[in-house]
Amino acid sequence: MGAGGRMTEKEREKQEQLGRAGGGAAMQRSPVDKPPFTLGQIKKAIPPHCFERSIIKSFSYVVHDLVIVAALLYFALVIIPALPSPQLHLAAWPLYWIAQGCVCTGVWVIAHECGHHAFSDYSLLDDVVGLVLHSSLMVPYFSWKYSHRRHHSNTGSLERDEVFVPKKKEALPWYTPYVYNNPVGRLLHIVVQLTLGWPLYLTTNASGRPYPRFACHYDPYGPIYNDRERAQIFISDAGVMAVSFGLYKLAATFGFWWVVRVYAVPLLIVNAWLVLITYLQHTHPALPHYDSSEWDWLRGALATMDRDYGILNRVFHNITDTHVAHHLFSTMPHYHAMEATKAIKPILGEYYQFDPTPVAKATWREARECIYVEPEDRKGVFWYNNKF
């Protein structure tokens, strides 16, 4: 359906299905025609100061998050052991894990900004800060920076996008209906995706685009990277290895389970949030994907979904509810993204996509509805489906 165009019978039927999938709230499909506006017109609608990067302001968010991380560590290392009963210990540890995992996800987002050169006007400073923060969370900074940059350059492309690239029906393994068409299999898929999805993506490029040979984010000579990038992939690996050695020394001093309680469990929560946020930003029944005959950068960048995570929007520095603006202008600092989103909505109109569905409900729905993609009335434009 084009912007302002008439719906065909098939499109009308699909809209009714979208409404049922959303629990009664109609979810309008994104238009797929060439937008009646340009990127320059969108940018002109945004106040110029939104594109200004402040070292002081950016570092204030780093300090803010790290102070909270330190306070939560104090809670884990000093206050929890002082609690008077084992029952209180059992109750306090999950609170620490959840809170620390959420705050460290915010730290992850700031490092992500560094990878986009949205932290400051100085690329070297951005890379130093990003390398330190991402390495502390076991992320190979430069490796992810380059693959993620290609994701932004090819969003919505079935051939060239880098993450959560949907499969066509004929490419699905034989067991797919048995996994997705029953609640137990679907729940197992979600659990595996949230726990193993991020390490599998880094090590095997799971859910990414196909390459002519094995692709791994830790391999400087892998097909993901070109010759100019390989030295920085070594630096990324060195950063992760340095943090791994530090964790080994901590385990040798305080014990393996100490490291698991204090560091590893919050890191698992960070990884789960990272996968879930990315999945929900790019997976939705209302979002199209394109093959090479239809894809262009602007339509691909618009094929993403803003979501509402409640109070966690602020904890995650609004990467959740300003993702459309982020894909259009990835060097814009996160602290201007809310203002920019408000400014571009009137320009984007139907091309702006926002879904307020609660996160747990949306995750379950997308896992049920968005299994594969296929074209409908328009060759080259693919929509999610779940019928076998």
mmCIF file of C-alpha atoms in Angstrom:
data_model
loop_
_atom_site.group_PDB
_atom_site.id
_atom_site.type_symbol
_atom_site.label_atom_id
_atom_site.label_comp_id
_atom_site.label_asym_id
_atom_site.label_seq_id
_atom_site.Cartn_x
_atom_site.Cartn_y
_atom_site.Cartn_z
ATOM 1 C CA MET A 1 0.000 0.000 0.000
ATOM 2 C CA GLY A 2 1.419 3.362 -0.988
ATOM 3 C CA ALA A 3 1.034 6.499 1.078
ATOM 4 C CA GLY A 4 -2.500 7.688 0.542
ATOM 5 C CA GLY A 5 -3.203 4.862 -1.922
ATOM 6 C CA ARG A 6 -6.204 2.545 -1.994
ATOM 7 C CA MET A 7 -5.876 -0.865 -0.399
ATOM 8 C CA THR A 8 -6.343 -3.983 -2.450
ATOM 9 C CA GLU A 9 -8.474 -6.804 -1.064
ATOM 10 C CA LYS A 10 -5.331 -8.693 -0.036
ATOM 11 C CA GLU A 11 -3.911 -5.630 1.724
ATOM 12 C CA ARG A 12 -7.229 -5.044 3.520
ATOM 13 C CA GLU A 13 -7.198 -8.646 4.716
ATOM 14 C CA LYS A 14 -3.612 -8.250 5.915
ATOM 15 C CA GLN A 15 -4.507 -5.062 7.801
ATOM 16 C CA GLU A 16 -7.260 -6.970 9.616
ATOM 17 C CA GLN A 17 -4.724 -9.655 10.534
ATOM 18 C CA LEU A 18 -2.369 -6.960 11.835
ATOM 19 C CA GLY A 19 -5.150 -5.579 13.973
ATOM 20 C CA ARG A 20 -5.824 -9.005 15.468
ATOM 21 C CA ALA A 21 -2.105 -9.535 16.059
ATOM 22 C CA GLY A 22 -1.953 -6.260 17.943
ATOM 23 C CA GLY A 23 -4.739 -7.267 20.280
ATOM 24 C CA GLY A 24 -7.337 -5.135 18.509
ATOM 25 C CA ALA A 25 -5.242 -2.022 17.933
ATOM 26 C CA ALA A 26 -4.759 -1.539 14.207
ATOM 27 C CA MET A 27 -1.111 -1.444 13.138
ATOM 28 C CA GLN A 28 -0.832 0.418 9.871
ATOM 29 C CA ARG A 29 1.700 -1.058 7.493
ATOM 30 C CA SER A 30 4.519 1.242 6.561
ATOM 31 C CA PRO A 31 4.160 2.718 3.056
ATOM 32 C CA VAL A 32 6.618 1.263 0.566
ATOM 33 C CA ASP A 33 6.432 3.821 -2.229
ATOM 34 C CA LYS A 34 9.264 6.291 -2.641
ATOM 35 C CA PRO A 35 8.718 8.909 0.103
ATOM 36 C CA PRO A 36 7.446 12.334 -0.945
ATOM 37 C CA PHE A 37 10.285 13.913 1.049
ATOM 38 C CA THR A 38 14.072 13.766 0.971
ATOM 39 C CA LEU A 39 16.633 13.230 3.701
ATOM 40 C CA GLY A 40 17.568 16.896 3.344
ATOM 41 C CA GLN A 41 13.986 17.966 4.013
ATOM 42 C CA ILE A 42 13.862 15.770 7.110
ATOM 43 C CA LYS A 43 17.129 17.253 8.376
ATOM 44 C CA LYS A 44 15.878 20.783 7.758
ATOM 45 C CA ALA A 45 12.945 20.140 10.112
ATOM 46 C CA ILE A 46 15.309 19.334 12.993
ATOM 47 C CA PRO A 47 16.704 22.229 15.078
ATOM 48 C CA PRO A 48 20.394 22.644 14.130
ATOM 49 C CA HIS A 49 21.616 22.285 17.735
ATOM 50 C CA CYS A 50 20.408 18.660 17.732
ATOM 51 C CA PHE A 51 23.406 17.757 15.590
ATOM 52 C CA GLU A 52 25.912 19.349 17.985
ATOM 53 C CA ARG A 53 28.061 16.977 20.053
ATOM 54 C CA SER A 54 29.285 18.126 23.466
ATOM 55 C CA ILE A 55 32.213 16.373 25.137
ATOM 56 C CA ILE A 56 31.095 17.622 28.550
ATOM 57 C CA LYS A 57 27.505 16.483 28.111
ATOM 58 C CA SER A 58 28.488 13.133 26.618
ATOM 59 C CA PHE A 59 30.934 12.438 29.447
ATOM 60 C CA SER A 60 28.290 13.451 31.976
ATOM 61 C CA TYR A 61 26.244 10.452 30.869
ATOM 62 C CA VAL A 62 29.285 8.173 31.161
ATOM 63 C CA VAL A 63 29.967 9.425 34.686
ATOM 64 C CA HIS A 64 26.282 9.192 35.622
ATOM 65 C CA ASP A 65 26.071 5.548 34.533
ATOM 66 C CA LEU A 66 29.388 4.516 36.052
ATOM 67 C CA VAL A 67 28.491 6.098 39.400
ATOM 68 C CA ILE A 68 25.332 3.981 39.462
ATOM 69 C CA VAL A 69 27.328 0.902 38.434
ATOM 70 C CA ALA A 70 29.742 1.569 41.333
ATOM 71 C CA ALA A 71 26.864 2.077 43.787
ATOM 72 C CA LEU A 72 25.301 -1.202 42.717
ATOM 73 C CA LEU A 73 28.666 -2.937 43.121
ATOM 74 C CA TYR A 74 28.851 -1.538 46.655
ATOM 75 C CA PHE A 75 25.364 -2.928 47.270
ATOM 76 C CA ALA A 76 26.490 -6.372 46.024
ATOM 77 C CA LEU A 77 29.854 -6.503 47.802
ATOM 78 C CA VAL A 78 29.053 -4.761 51.104
ATOM 79 C CA ILE A 79 25.344 -4.517 51.781
ATOM 80 C CA ILE A 80 24.142 -7.935 50.593
ATOM 81 C CA PRO A 81 26.721 -9.874 52.679
ATOM 82 C CA ALA A 82 25.655 -7.825 55.725
ATOM 83 C CA LEU A 83 21.991 -8.762 55.411
ATOM 84 C CA PRO A 84 20.850 -10.788 58.429
ATOM 85 C CA SER A 85 19.276 -13.816 56.735
ATOM 86 C CA PRO A 86 19.875 -16.138 53.757
ATOM 87 C CA GLN A 87 16.346 -15.388 52.539
ATOM 88 C CA LEU A 88 17.223 -11.712 52.189
ATOM 89 C CA HIS A 89 20.396 -12.674 50.325
ATOM 90 C CA LEU A 90 18.333 -14.703 47.857
ATOM 91 C CA ALA A 91 15.977 -11.783 47.314
ATOM 92 C CA ALA A 92 18.716 -9.143 47.032
ATOM 93 C CA TRP A 93 20.908 -10.804 44.423
ATOM 94 C CA PRO A 94 18.248 -10.843 41.648
ATOM 95 C CA LEU A 95 17.554 -7.171 42.356
ATOM 96 C CA TYR A 96 21.243 -6.426 41.888
ATOM 97 C CA TRP A 97 21.473 -8.500 38.714
ATOM 98 C CA ILE A 98 18.467 -6.834 37.066
ATOM 99 C CA ALA A 99 19.425 -3.296 38.067
ATOM 100 C CA GLN A 100 23.088 -3.705 37.103
ATOM 101 C CA GLY A 101 22.169 -5.371 33.831
ATOM 102 C CA CYS A 102 19.863 -2.504 32.885
ATOM 103 C CA VAL A 103 22.352 0.226 33.826
ATOM 104 C CA CYS A 104 25.175 -1.542 31.979
ATOM 105 C CA THR A 105 22.926 -1.725 28.937
ATOM 106 C CA GLY A 106 22.926 2.078 29.103
ATOM 107 C CA VAL A 107 26.745 1.959 29.181
ATOM 108 C CA TRP A 108 26.603 -0.302 26.119
ATOM 109 C CA VAL A 109 24.451 2.280 24.327
ATOM 110 C CA ILE A 110 26.978 5.055 25.020
ATOM 111 C CA ALA A 111 29.746 2.881 23.551
ATOM 112 C CA HIS A 112 27.440 2.288 20.583
ATOM 113 C CA GLU A 113 27.251 6.073 20.173
ATOM 114 C CA CYS A 114 31.038 6.183 20.083
ATOM 115 C CA GLY A 115 30.973 3.681 17.228
ATOM 116 C CA HIS A 116 28.714 6.066 15.304
ATOM 117 C CA HIS A 117 30.940 9.104 16.011
ATOM 118 C CA ALA A 118 28.042 10.607 17.986
ATOM 119 C CA PHE A 119 29.959 11.030 21.268
ATOM 120 C CA SER A 120 32.214 13.958 20.363
ATOM 121 C CA ASP A 121 33.726 15.807 17.416
ATOM 122 C CA TYR A 122 36.936 13.787 17.775
ATOM 123 C CA SER A 123 37.012 10.329 16.217
ATOM 124 C CA LEU A 124 40.024 9.207 18.261
ATOM 125 C CA LEU A 125 38.326 10.143 21.535
ATOM 126 C CA ASP A 126 35.157 8.353 20.460
ATOM 127 C CA ASP A 127 37.123 5.202 19.664
ATOM 128 C CA VAL A 128 39.073 5.260 22.933
ATOM 129 C CA VAL A 129 35.929 5.675 25.028
ATOM 130 C CA GLY A 130 34.032 3.112 22.961
ATOM 131 C CA LEU A 131 36.883 0.590 23.143
ATOM 132 C CA VAL A 132 37.126 0.858 26.934
ATOM 133 C CA LEU A 133 33.379 0.678 27.565
ATOM 134 C CA HIS A 134 32.629 -2.075 25.077
ATOM 135 C CA SER A 135 35.645 -4.178 26.070
ATOM 136 C CA SER A 136 34.471 -4.010 29.686
ATOM 137 C CA LEU A 137 31.262 -5.666 28.477
ATOM 138 C CA MET A 138 33.145 -8.257 26.394
ATOM 139 C CA VAL A 139 32.242 -6.591 23.093
ATOM 140 C CA PRO A 140 34.899 -6.378 20.344
ATOM 141 C CA TYR A 141 34.449 -2.651 19.741
ATOM 142 C CA PHE A 142 35.895 -2.110 16.271
ATOM 143 C CA SER A 143 34.601 -5.468 15.005
ATOM 144 C CA TRP A 144 31.070 -4.535 15.961
ATOM 145 C CA LYS A 145 31.531 -0.910 14.848
ATOM 146 C CA TYR A 146 32.238 -1.910 11.245
ATOM 147 C CA SER A 147 29.555 -4.587 10.918
ATOM 148 C CA HIS A 148 27.027 -2.295 12.590
ATOM 149 C CA ARG A 149 27.947 0.537 10.233
ATOM 150 C CA ARG A 150 27.125 -1.771 7.328
ATOM 151 C CA HIS A 151 23.815 -2.578 8.976
ATOM 152 C CA HIS A 152 23.000 1.137 8.960
ATOM 153 C CA SER A 153 24.076 1.378 5.328
ATOM 154 C CA ASN A 154 21.850 -1.530 4.274
ATOM 155 C CA THR A 155 18.892 -1.608 6.667
ATOM 156 C CA GLY A 156 15.917 -3.476 5.261
ATOM 157 C CA SER A 157 17.898 -5.121 2.467
ATOM 158 C CA LEU A 158 17.415 -8.874 2.206
ATOM 159 C CA GLU A 159 20.802 -9.268 0.527
ATOM 160 C CA ARG A 160 23.078 -6.862 2.412
ATOM 161 C CA ASP A 161 21.695 -6.098 5.875
ATOM 162 C CA GLU A 162 23.852 -7.389 8.706
ATOM 163 C CA VAL A 163 21.515 -8.336 11.560
ATOM 164 C CA PHE A 164 18.148 -10.077 11.979
ATOM 165 C CA VAL A 165 17.934 -10.652 8.259
ATOM 166 C CA PRO A 166 14.660 -12.562 7.720
ATOM 167 C CA LYS A 167 14.564 -15.716 5.630
ATOM 168 C CA LYS A 168 12.284 -16.495 2.741
ATOM 169 C CA LYS A 169 9.900 -19.385 3.265
ATOM 170 C CA GLU A 170 11.792 -21.760 0.984
ATOM 171 C CA ALA A 171 15.020 -21.168 2.922
ATOM 172 C CA LEU A 172 13.597 -22.244 6.291
ATOM 173 C CA PRO A 173 14.754 -25.539 7.803
ATOM 174 C CA TRP A 174 12.206 -28.370 7.846
ATOM 175 C CA TYR A 175 11.630 -28.162 11.598
ATOM 176 C CA THR A 176 10.599 -24.486 11.618
ATOM 177 C CA PRO A 177 6.797 -25.072 11.827
ATOM 178 C CA TYR A 178 7.262 -27.403 14.786
ATOM 179 C CA VAL A 179 9.208 -24.736 16.677
ATOM 180 C CA TYR A 180 7.152 -21.634 15.949
ATOM 181 C CA ASN A 181 3.652 -23.110 15.718
ATOM 182 C CA ASN A 182 3.491 -24.296 19.312
ATOM 183 C CA PRO A 183 3.905 -22.194 22.469
ATOM 184 C CA VAL A 184 6.590 -24.395 24.038
ATOM 185 C CA GLY A 185 8.800 -24.312 20.957
ATOM 186 C CA ARG A 186 8.255 -20.577 20.559
ATOM 187 C CA LEU A 187 9.180 -19.929 24.185
ATOM 188 C CA LEU A 188 12.293 -22.079 23.828
ATOM 189 C CA HIS A 189 13.275 -20.116 20.722
ATOM 190 C CA ILE A 190 12.904 -16.798 22.585
ATOM 191 C CA VAL A 191 14.951 -18.067 25.548
ATOM 192 C CA VAL A 192 17.746 -19.340 23.291
ATOM 193 C CA GLN A 193 17.736 -16.101 21.311
ATOM 194 C CA LEU A 194 18.017 -13.948 24.446
ATOM 195 C CA THR A 195 20.705 -16.046 26.119
ATOM 196 C CA LEU A 196 22.844 -17.272 23.206
ATOM 197 C CA GLY A 197 21.882 -14.865 20.410
ATOM 198 C CA TRP A 198 24.565 -12.240 21.007
ATOM 199 C CA PRO A 199 27.564 -14.591 21.478
ATOM 200 C CA LEU A 200 26.400 -16.645 18.487
ATOM 201 C CA TYR A 201 26.189 -13.505 16.365
ATOM 202 C CA LEU A 202 29.715 -12.491 17.332
ATOM 203 C CA THR A 203 31.219 -15.937 16.837
ATOM 204 C CA THR A 204 29.229 -17.344 13.894
ATOM 205 C CA ASN A 205 27.318 -14.349 12.445
ATOM 206 C CA ALA A 206 24.024 -16.026 13.399
ATOM 207 C CA SER A 207 21.004 -14.075 12.064
ATOM 208 C CA GLY A 208 23.349 -12.029 9.860
ATOM 209 C CA ARG A 209 23.722 -11.892 6.090
ATOM 210 C CA PRO A 210 25.339 -14.841 4.302
ATOM 211 C CA TYR A 211 29.014 -14.561 3.412
ATOM 212 C CA PRO A 212 30.959 -16.755 0.974
ATOM 213 C CA ARG A 213 32.772 -18.359 3.896
ATOM 214 C CA PHE A 214 32.624 -18.594 7.691
ATOM 215 C CA ALA A 215 32.216 -15.163 9.274
ATOM 216 C CA CYS A 216 33.279 -14.330 12.829
ATOM 217 C CA HIS A 217 33.600 -10.926 14.502
ATOM 218 C CA TYR A 218 36.845 -11.991 16.211
ATOM 219 C CA ASP A 219 38.566 -12.971 12.950
ATOM 220 C CA PRO A 220 40.590 -10.065 11.513
ATOM 221 C CA TYR A 221 40.870 -11.920 8.208
ATOM 222 C CA GLY A 222 37.197 -12.851 8.015
ATOM 223 C CA PRO A 223 34.948 -11.776 5.124
ATOM 224 C CA ILE A 224 33.186 -9.128 7.207
ATOM 225 C CA TYR A 225 36.240 -6.831 7.129
ATOM 226 C CA ASN A 226 38.457 -5.281 4.496
ATOM 227 C CA ASP A 227 42.218 -4.842 4.602
ATOM 228 C CA ARG A 228 42.061 -1.339 6.091
ATOM 229 C CA GLU A 229 40.018 -2.570 9.056
ATOM 230 C CA ARG A 230 42.002 -5.658 10.043
ATOM 231 C CA ALA A 231 44.485 -3.972 12.388
ATOM 232 C CA GLN A 232 41.619 -2.537 14.426
ATOM 233 C CA ILE A 233 40.008 -5.964 14.694
ATOM 234 C CA PHE A 234 43.215 -7.115 16.399
ATOM 235 C CA ILE A 235 42.852 -4.182 18.821
ATOM 236 C CA SER A 236 39.262 -5.216 19.543
ATOM 237 C CA ASP A 237 40.381 -8.767 20.296
ATOM 238 C CA ALA A 238 43.145 -7.448 22.541
ATOM 239 C CA GLY A 239 40.595 -5.387 24.506
ATOM 240 C CA VAL A 240 38.357 -8.406 25.094
ATOM 241 C CA MET A 241 41.347 -10.563 26.019
ATOM 242 C CA ALA A 242 42.581 -7.953 28.521
ATOM 243 C CA VAL A 243 39.198 -7.906 30.273
ATOM 244 C CA SER A 244 39.074 -11.713 30.166
ATOM 245 C CA PHE A 245 42.471 -11.857 31.864
ATOM 246 C CA GLY A 246 41.256 -9.430 34.517
ATOM 247 C CA LEU A 247 38.229 -11.638 35.173
ATOM 248 C CA TYR A 248 40.524 -14.661 35.412
ATOM 249 C CA LYS A 249 42.602 -12.892 38.065
ATOM 250 C CA LEU A 250 39.440 -11.945 39.970
ATOM 251 C CA ALA A 251 38.241 -15.552 39.827
ATOM 252 C CA ALA A 252 41.616 -16.747 41.093
ATOM 253 C CA THR A 253 41.393 -14.298 44.000
ATOM 254 C CA PHE A 254 37.722 -14.372 44.966
ATOM 255 C CA GLY A 255 36.454 -17.532 43.324
ATOM 256 C CA PHE A 256 34.647 -18.441 40.128
ATOM 257 C CA TRP A 257 31.149 -18.062 41.560
ATOM 258 C CA TRP A 258 32.022 -14.591 42.884
ATOM 259 C CA VAL A 259 32.726 -13.484 39.315
ATOM 260 C CA VAL A 260 29.524 -15.149 38.120
ATOM 261 C CA ARG A 261 27.409 -13.372 40.760
ATOM 262 C CA VAL A 262 29.016 -9.969 40.450
ATOM 263 C CA TYR A 263 29.784 -9.751 36.727
ATOM 264 C CA ALA A 264 28.565 -12.620 34.546
ATOM 265 C CA VAL A 265 24.865 -12.612 35.434
ATOM 266 C CA PRO A 266 24.450 -8.845 34.838
ATOM 267 C CA LEU A 267 26.347 -9.317 31.556
ATOM 268 C CA LEU A 268 23.851 -11.989 30.499
ATOM 269 C CA ILE A 269 21.081 -9.477 31.139
ATOM 270 C CA VAL A 270 22.915 -6.840 29.079
ATOM 271 C CA ASN A 271 23.229 -9.311 26.217
ATOM 272 C CA ALA A 272 19.551 -10.232 26.467
ATOM 273 C CA TRP A 273 18.473 -6.580 26.348
ATOM 274 C CA LEU A 274 20.777 -5.923 23.409
ATOM 275 C CA VAL A 275 19.290 -8.771 21.384
ATOM 276 C CA LEU A 276 15.703 -7.947 22.360
ATOM 277 C CA ILE A 277 15.998 -4.228 21.611
ATOM 278 C CA THR A 278 17.563 -4.883 18.203
ATOM 279 C CA TYR A 279 15.054 -7.621 17.387
ATOM 280 C CA LEU A 280 12.031 -5.474 18.203
ATOM 281 C CA GLN A 281 13.421 -2.475 16.325
ATOM 282 C CA HIS A 282 13.633 -4.420 13.080
ATOM 283 C CA THR A 283 11.001 -7.137 13.405
ATOM 284 C CA HIS A 284 7.325 -6.207 13.157
ATOM 285 C CA PRO A 285 4.380 -7.248 10.932
ATOM 286 C CA ALA A 286 4.093 -3.634 9.718
ATOM 287 C CA LEU A 287 7.697 -3.365 8.511
ATOM 288 C CA PRO A 288 8.717 -4.233 4.937
ATOM 289 C CA HIS A 289 11.963 -5.683 3.628
ATOM 290 C CA TYR A 290 13.259 -5.174 0.113
ATOM 291 C CA ASP A 291 15.312 -7.071 -2.413
ATOM 292 C CA SER A 292 17.793 -5.331 -4.698
ATOM 293 C CA SER A 293 15.119 -4.448 -7.263
ATOM 294 C CA GLU A 294 13.269 -2.217 -4.767
ATOM 295 C CA TRP A 295 15.652 -1.294 -1.954
ATOM 296 C CA ASP A 296 17.007 2.188 -1.460
ATOM 297 C CA TRP A 297 18.691 3.664 1.593
ATOM 298 C CA LEU A 298 15.916 6.003 2.744
ATOM 299 C CA ARG A 299 13.106 3.453 2.563
ATOM 300 C CA GLY A 300 15.349 0.927 4.298
ATOM 301 C CA ALA A 301 16.219 3.361 7.090
ATOM 302 C CA LEU A 302 12.518 4.057 7.610
ATOM 303 C CA ALA A 303 11.770 0.327 7.920
ATOM 304 C CA THR A 304 12.428 0.335 11.649
ATOM 305 C CA MET A 305 10.182 0.589 14.682
ATOM 306 C CA ASP A 306 10.236 2.861 17.709
ATOM 307 C CA ARG A 307 9.090 1.079 20.883
ATOM 308 C CA ASP A 308 8.111 2.073 24.404
ATOM 309 C CA TYR A 309 10.058 0.465 27.266
ATOM 310 C CA GLY A 310 8.594 2.700 29.967
ATOM 311 C CA ILE A 311 11.125 3.968 32.491
ATOM 312 C CA LEU A 312 13.818 1.904 30.754
ATOM 313 C CA ASN A 313 13.690 4.310 27.806
ATOM 314 C CA ARG A 314 15.717 6.724 29.940
ATOM 315 C CA VAL A 315 17.966 4.019 31.369
ATOM 316 C CA PHE A 316 18.761 2.919 27.801
ATOM 317 C CA HIS A 317 19.351 6.544 26.712
ATOM 318 C CA ASN A 318 16.270 6.468 24.464
ATOM 319 C CA ILE A 319 17.770 4.119 21.891
ATOM 320 C CA THR A 320 14.446 2.294 22.203
ATOM 321 C CA ASP A 321 11.950 5.057 21.377
ATOM 322 C CA THR A 322 14.053 7.185 18.977
ATOM 323 C CA HIS A 323 15.449 4.488 16.717
ATOM 324 C CA VAL A 324 13.893 5.850 13.540
ATOM 325 C CA ALA A 325 15.718 9.167 14.021
ATOM 326 C CA HIS A 326 18.884 7.246 14.884
ATOM 327 C CA HIS A 327 18.774 5.373 11.584
ATOM 328 C CA LEU A 328 18.265 8.584 9.664
ATOM 329 C CA PHE A 329 21.003 10.529 11.493
ATOM 330 C CA SER A 330 23.283 8.106 13.316
ATOM 331 C CA THR A 331 25.879 10.740 14.302
ATOM 332 C CA MET A 332 23.278 12.667 16.312
ATOM 333 C CA PRO A 333 23.860 12.407 20.105
ATOM 334 C CA HIS A 334 21.226 10.470 22.005
ATOM 335 C CA TYR A 335 20.419 13.450 24.223
ATOM 336 C CA HIS A 336 18.974 15.295 21.216
ATOM 337 C CA ALA A 337 17.103 12.332 19.732
ATOM 338 C CA MET A 338 13.788 12.927 21.520
ATOM 339 C CA GLU A 339 13.608 16.504 20.270
ATOM 340 C CA ALA A 340 14.590 15.395 16.777
ATOM 341 C CA THR A 341 11.974 12.617 16.758
ATOM 342 C CA LYS A 342 9.260 15.090 17.679
ATOM 343 C CA ALA A 343 10.415 17.397 14.893
ATOM 344 C CA ILE A 344 10.462 14.780 12.127
ATOM 345 C CA LYS A 345 7.133 13.077 12.854
ATOM 346 C CA PRO A 346 5.062 15.620 10.868
ATOM 347 C CA ILE A 347 7.413 15.214 7.891
ATOM 348 C CA LEU A 348 7.458 11.414 7.976
ATOM 349 C CA GLY A 349 3.714 10.985 8.487
ATOM 350 C CA GLU A 350 2.740 7.358 7.770
ATOM 351 C CA TYR A 351 6.389 6.503 7.228
ATOM 352 C CA TYR A 352 7.047 6.947 10.956
ATOM 353 C CA GLN A 353 6.414 3.726 12.856
ATOM 354 C CA PHE A 354 5.813 3.491 16.608
ATOM 355 C CA ASP A 355 4.313 0.587 18.541
ATOM 356 C CA PRO A 356 3.409 1.072 22.231
ATOM 357 C CA THR A 357 2.686 -2.640 22.767
ATOM 358 C CA PRO A 358 4.260 -3.834 26.061
ATOM 359 C CA VAL A 359 7.631 -5.427 25.431
ATOM 360 C CA ALA A 360 6.784 -8.949 26.630
ATOM 361 C CA LYS A 361 3.569 -9.040 24.591
ATOM 362 C CA ALA A 362 5.341 -7.634 21.522
ATOM 363 C CA THR A 363 8.132 -10.213 21.795
ATOM 364 C CA TRP A 364 5.649 -13.077 21.916
ATOM 365 C CA ARG A 365 3.624 -11.655 19.028
ATOM 366 C CA GLU A 366 6.632 -11.055 16.784
ATOM 367 C CA ALA A 367 7.973 -14.550 17.485
ATOM 368 C CA ARG A 368 4.573 -15.917 16.405
ATOM 369 C CA GLU A 369 3.813 -13.641 13.441
ATOM 370 C CA CYS A 370 7.234 -12.840 11.935
ATOM 371 C CA ILE A 371 8.644 -16.193 10.867
ATOM 372 C CA TYR A 372 9.558 -15.602 7.226
ATOM 373 C CA VAL A 373 9.078 -12.989 4.510
ATOM 374 C CA GLU A 374 7.450 -13.217 1.103
ATOM 375 C CA PRO A 375 6.263 -10.761 -1.575
ATOM 376 C CA GLU A 376 2.570 -10.082 -1.981
ATOM 377 C CA ASP A 377 1.203 -7.761 -4.660
ATOM 378 C CA ARG A 378 4.480 -6.031 -5.363
ATOM 379 C CA LYS A 379 7.525 -7.992 -6.416
ATOM 380 C CA GLY A 380 10.629 -6.947 -4.537
ATOM 381 C CA VAL A 381 8.755 -5.846 -1.389
ATOM 382 C CA PHE A 382 8.583 -8.556 1.274
ATOM 383 C CA TRP A 383 6.313 -8.814 4.297
ATOM 384 C CA TYR A 384 6.396 -11.091 7.316
ATOM 385 C CA ASN A 385 4.171 -14.153 7.356
ATOM 386 C CA ASN A 386 3.688 -17.261 9.489
ATOM 387 C CA LYS A 387 1.522 -19.551 7.376
ATOM 388 C CA PHE A 388 2.810 -23.025 6.516
#
